[in-house]
Amino acid sequence: MKPDASIADAVKLAGWAKRTQRSALQDLLVATAQPGIISFALGLPAPELFPVEACAEAAARVLASSGAALQYAPPAAALKARIVQLMARRGVRCREEQVFLTAGAQQGLSLALRVIVEPGDVVITETLTYPGFMQVLEPLGVRLVTVEVEPDTGLDPRALERVLRAQPPGCVIYGMPQGHNPLGYSLSVATRGALVDLAERYRAVILEDDAYGRLTYGDAAPALRASSETAVIYAGSFSKTLAPALRTGWLVAPESMIERLSVAKESADINMATLAQRIVVSMLDHMDYEAHVARLCAEYRRRRDAMVDALEQHLADEARWIVPTCGVFIWVELRRSIDTTALLRRAIDDEQVAFLPGAAFRAERGGGRATRCLRLNFSNCAPERIHDGIARLARVVRASSLPR
Amino acid sequence: MKPDASIADAVKLAGWAKRTQRSALQDLLVATAQPGIISFALGLPAPELFPVEACAEAAARVLASSGAALQYAPPAAALKARIVQLMARRGVRCREEQVFLTAGAQQGLSLALRVIVEPGDVVITETLTYPGFMQVLEPLGVRLVTVEVEPDTGLDPRALERVLRAQPPGCVIYGMPQGHNPLGYSLSVATRGALVDLAERYRAVILEDDAYGRLTYGDAAPALRASSETAVIYAGSFSKTLAPALRTGWLVAPESMIERLSVAKESADINMATLAQRIVVSMLDHMDYEAHVARLCAEYRRRRDAMVDALEQHLADEARWIVPTCGVFIWVELRRSIDTTALLRRAIDDEQVAFLPGAAFRAERGGGRATRCLRLNFSNCAPERIHDGIARLARVVRASSLPR
């Protein structure tokens, strides 16, 4: 056998794969998992709030009767029925025939795009957006067009219209109107209406990522999908309300897309996640899901408040931020022009605290204010630890003598 | 809201998605699941042989201690270590750094191809091949080239060389040397050596699908990956030895590919199947996996023998077949030119027995002897039921007066 050194030459990689780098996410999962590190870096739920017992009991139930839960089987109709009920909580009326089960919201975004775009098609994102969506775009050869976004007000319909006017009809617009990742904003009802109107007028399709939609700390506006079943494809997930490792999410899509989504998922992973789907159905049947979500929201709200308090106490003179009413992130902009990518390394080394630098969320390379911004997650740490972590972060920022 | 009828116009589908039809698999799962139908159609394992208790106990163990099994986490190193050990049973020496965990072999094939091919690249398959692989190819815009295959002898290195000679270097060759689906053949050691030599000589990469590799009824030749770590990417799975619904498989690939596979899987589904991976590790730690595989092989051999006996008893004058030494399928060629696609409908309606017609496995449209062939699965039925089903099938064949 040849030594591994020669292998890089032997296997030709596709162009996109050569260009693409491993995401910061995977590396940070390793770096920030060291004991002693206080990490605000990733969007991790609080594991102590997972419904572990409900999950263990559900697994025991579905495996008790027979081997059926371990066999290939079509997507669980019972789960689609439950999702139709849950969508009402997001203001959405839909039918089981419009629900497509996925391995989390990420797979929903990936499959939906694969089914509707071709190389050269235009996909519109905000200038600051979820990097996992950019990873989906990478191999598809689409033309990326960005819309300037303000961290505090979110996606601006007027800015979007300027972009849409310059594009052919049939664009795909990716958006996260509720609990935006990384900016934390949630759009007003009026803005939502304007966005859907625009999509319908310009024959565009909005891919609505609602992964955090149920984690609200105040009134939640209905999902975009509530206003249009033709112009919006909705992606939801149990990852943030039950647990990520169940790998169970869904799309609500036009019925005409479902069969094609099914073909795409078969080719991706056979489309038979029997065990996980039955466990989720059994959990929903036996637990009080709404009470569980309410407990989650109450605790995450406490953590958000703790982080905002700590920011005010330690960083008010160095930074500004918006208090989110949904989701698990606070977007922080430093007043001084400090490069937060360089700051992260020092934060980990000197103070054992981690965050994600703003530059990680840029849809395109280039400057902009994002380089002095950072994203903080508040769902994964208890309040006292949040206070400690923000105090550490403030020391790193203060010690920073690197104006650009 | 607009009625659903208008939706087909509203969402533009990608070209491949418009062309692609829902696979026969999903429809047949529904049709053949009716009580009373004896189905030899799908490649389903025997659910009564699933290690259900081991799985339930493993689930209870990993969920007992904490919520960690439900959280996002990097791919399980413990599982990679176990897979390195298991690969030795297929004659393969590899390192954990070369193992990439997937949601089953299908996802392994899909991700591997996405990482190494670009539109216009040549992918070589046999004229009769696994339809799930054709589904993976569909959206990639590759150039498909086929090699004639004989059901009894399998992929012929001389035929492959004629094809390779006419193509640019860097082709991808898809093959299933062990327990071929649908043909049932397993290649000789000499043929395997010749294939790997060819791949190295023509700088091609073989994508080796070994999903059925451990289900052997005699001596098993080493996997192709045993002879070359540069020219072969290996796809394995626990779907046929533990259970499909665990959605756990793996690739053994050149280390230089692993990071790119990781990016591709992140974009596909986040790459954090924590729960399933921990359940599989815990099962492997607590059960006697090799004894379990041996029991599976003994029972599947009994079922293969029952099907061969029944074929000899009921169909010897109407058909010929090869006795497989691995896998779960028998490929049957009818002596008369009966279209087995038409035969299937009558088989279900008149005799409540199902199979897959040969035409379902053609890599390209066109004639060929496949239209008078059919694939029979023997793993999913007990021997008495197999006898009954083959008797029914024989009645349908005999009643058929449709020579073409």
Coordinates of N, CA, C and O in Angstrom, one line a residue, chain A residues 2 10, chain B residues 124 147-148 154-173 187 189-207 224 227-228 230-232:
Chain A
K2 N 0.4 2.2 -0.7 CA 1.1 3.5 -0.7 C 0.9 4.3 0.5 O -0.1 4.2 1.1
A10 N -4.1 11.3 -5.8 CA -4.8 10.2 -6.4 C -6.3 10.5 -6.6 O -6.9 10.2 -7.6
Chain B
I124 N -18.8 5.5 -14.4 CA -19.1 4.2 -15.1 C -19.9 3.3 -14.2 O -19.5 3.1 -13.0
V147 N -21.0 -0.3 -18.6 CA -20.3 -1.6 -19.0 C -21.2 -2.7 -19.0 O -22.0 -2.9 -18.0
E148 N -21.2 -3.5 -20.1 CA -22.1 -4.7 -20.2 C -21.7 -5.6 -19.1 O -20.5 -5.8 -18.8
G154 N -20.6 -11.5 -13.6 CA -20.4 -10.2 -13.0 C -19.6 -9.3 -13.9 O -19.3 -9.6 -15.0
L155 N -19.2 -8.2 -13.3 CA -18.4 -7.1 -14.0 C -17.1 -7.7 -14.6 O -16.3 -8.4 -13.9
D156 N -16.9 -7.6 -15.9 CA -15.8 -8.2 -16.6 C -14.7 -7.2 -16.8 O -14.9 -6.2 -17.5
P157 N -13.5 -7.4 -16.3 CA -12.4 -6.5 -16.4 C -12.1 -6.1 -17.8 O -11.7 -5.0 -18.1
R158 N -12.2 -7.1 -18.8 CA -11.9 -6.8 -20.2 C -12.9 -5.8 -20.7 O -12.5 -4.8 -21.4
A159 N -14.1 -6.0 -20.4 CA -15.2 -5.0 -20.9 C -14.9 -3.7 -20.3 O -15.0 -2.6 -20.9
L160 N -14.6 -3.6 -19.0 CA -14.3 -2.4 -18.3 C -13.1 -1.7 -18.9 O -13.1 -0.5 -19.2
E161 N -12.1 -2.4 -19.3 CA -10.9 -1.8 -19.9 C -11.2 -1.2 -21.2 O -10.7 -0.1 -21.5
R162 N -12.1 -1.8 -22.0 CA -12.5 -1.2 -23.3 C -13.1 0.1 -23.1 O -12.9 1.1 -23.8
V163 N -13.9 0.2 -22.0 CA -14.6 1.5 -21.7 C -13.6 2.5 -21.2 O -13.6 3.7 -21.6
L164 N -12.7 2.1 -20.3 CA -11.8 3.0 -19.7 C -10.8 3.6 -20.8 O -10.5 4.8 -20.7
R165 N -10.5 2.8 -21.7 CA -9.5 3.2 -22.8 C -10.1 4.4 -23.6 O -9.4 5.2 -24.0
A166 N -11.4 4.4 -23.7 CA -12.1 5.5 -24.5 C -12.4 6.7 -23.6 O -12.9 7.7 -24.2
Q167 N -12.1 6.7 -22.3 CA -12.4 7.8 -21.5 C -11.2 8.6 -21.0 O -10.1 8.0 -20.9
P168 N -11.4 9.8 -20.6 CA -10.2 10.6 -20.0 C -9.9 9.9 -18.6 O -10.8 9.3 -18.0
P169 N -8.7 10.2 -18.1 CA -8.4 9.6 -16.8 C -9.2 10.3 -15.7 O -9.8 11.4 -16.0
G170 N -9.4 9.7 -14.5 CA -10.1 10.3 -13.4 C -11.6 9.9 -13.4 O -12.4 10.5 -12.7
C171 N -11.9 8.8 -14.1 CA -13.3 8.3 -14.1 C -13.6 7.8 -12.7 O -12.7 7.4 -11.9
V172 N -14.9 7.8 -12.4 CA -15.4 7.1 -11.2 C -16.1 5.8 -11.6 O -17.0 5.9 -12.5
I173 N -15.8 4.7 -11.0 CA -16.4 3.4 -11.4 C -17.2 3.0 -10.1 O -16.7 2.8 -9.0
L187 N -17.7 -11.3 -6.9 CA -16.6 -11.5 -7.8 C -15.5 -12.4 -7.2 O -15.3 -12.4 -6.0
V189 N -11.6 -13.6 -6.5 CA -10.4 -12.8 -6.1 C -9.6 -12.3 -7.3 O -9.1 -11.2 -7.3
A190 N -9.5 -13.2 -8.3 CA -8.7 -12.8 -9.5 C -9.3 -11.6 -10.2 O -8.7 -10.6 -10.6
T191 N -10.7 -11.6 -10.3 CA -11.4 -10.5 -11.0 C -11.2 -9.2 -10.2 O -11.0 -8.1 -10.7
R192 N -11.3 -9.3 -8.8 CA -11.1 -8.2 -8.0 C -9.7 -7.5 -8.2 O -9.6 -6.3 -8.3
G193 N -8.7 -8.4 -8.2 CA -7.3 -7.9 -8.5 C -7.2 -7.2 -9.8 O -6.7 -6.1 -9.9
A194 N -7.9 -7.7 -10.8 CA -7.8 -7.1 -12.1 C -8.5 -5.8 -12.1 O -8.0 -4.8 -12.8
L195 N -9.6 -5.7 -11.4 CA -10.4 -4.4 -11.4 C -9.5 -3.3 -10.7 O -9.5 -2.1 -11.2
V196 N -8.9 -3.6 -9.6 CA -8.1 -2.6 -8.9 C -6.9 -2.2 -9.7 O -6.6 -1.0 -9.8
D197 N -6.3 -3.2 -10.4 CA -5.2 -2.9 -11.3 C -5.6 -1.9 -12.4 O -4.9 -0.9 -12.6
L198 N -6.7 -2.2 -12.9 CA -7.3 -1.3 -14.0 C -7.5 0.1 -13.5 O -7.1 1.1 -14.1
A199 N -8.1 0.2 -12.3 CA -8.4 1.5 -11.7 C -7.1 2.3 -11.5 O -6.9 3.5 -11.8
E200 N -6.1 1.6 -11.0 CA -4.8 2.3 -10.7 C -4.1 2.7 -12.1 O -3.6 3.8 -12.2
R201 N -4.2 1.8 -13.0 CA -3.6 2.1 -14.3 C -4.2 3.2 -15.0 O -3.5 4.1 -15.6
Y202 N -5.5 3.3 -15.0 CA -6.2 4.4 -15.7 C -6.6 5.6 -14.7 O -7.4 6.4 -15.1
R203 N -5.9 5.6 -13.6 CA -6.2 6.7 -12.6 C -7.7 6.9 -12.4 O -8.1 8.0 -12.3
A204 N -8.4 5.8 -12.2 CA -9.8 5.9 -11.9 C -10.0 5.6 -10.5 O -9.1 5.1 -9.8
V205 N -11.2 6.0 -9.9 CA -11.5 5.7 -8.5 C -12.7 4.7 -8.5 O -13.7 5.0 -9.2
I206 N -12.6 3.6 -7.8 CA -13.7 2.7 -7.7 C -14.5 3.1 -6.4 O -13.9 3.2 -5.3
L207 N -15.8 3.3 -6.6 CA -16.6 3.5 -5.4 C -17.2 2.1 -5.1 O -18.1 1.6 -5.8
L224 N -12.5 -4.8 -2.2 CA -11.5 -4.2 -3.1 C -10.6 -3.3 -2.4 O -9.4 -3.2 -2.6
S227 N -7.0 -4.1 -1.4 CA -5.9 -4.1 -2.3 C -5.4 -2.7 -2.6 O -4.3 -2.5 -3.2
S228 N -6.1 -1.6 -2.3 CA -5.6 -0.3 -2.7 C -6.3 0.8 -1.8 O -7.5 0.8 -1.7
T230 N -5.7 4.0 -2.4 CA -5.7 5.2 -3.2 C -6.8 5.1 -4.2 O -7.4 6.1 -4.6
A231 N -7.1 3.9 -4.8 CA -8.0 3.8 -5.9 C -9.4 3.4 -5.5 O -10.3 3.3 -6.4
V232 N -9.6 3.1 -4.2 CA -10.9 2.6 -3.8 C -11.5 3.5 -2.7 O -10.8 3.7 -1.7

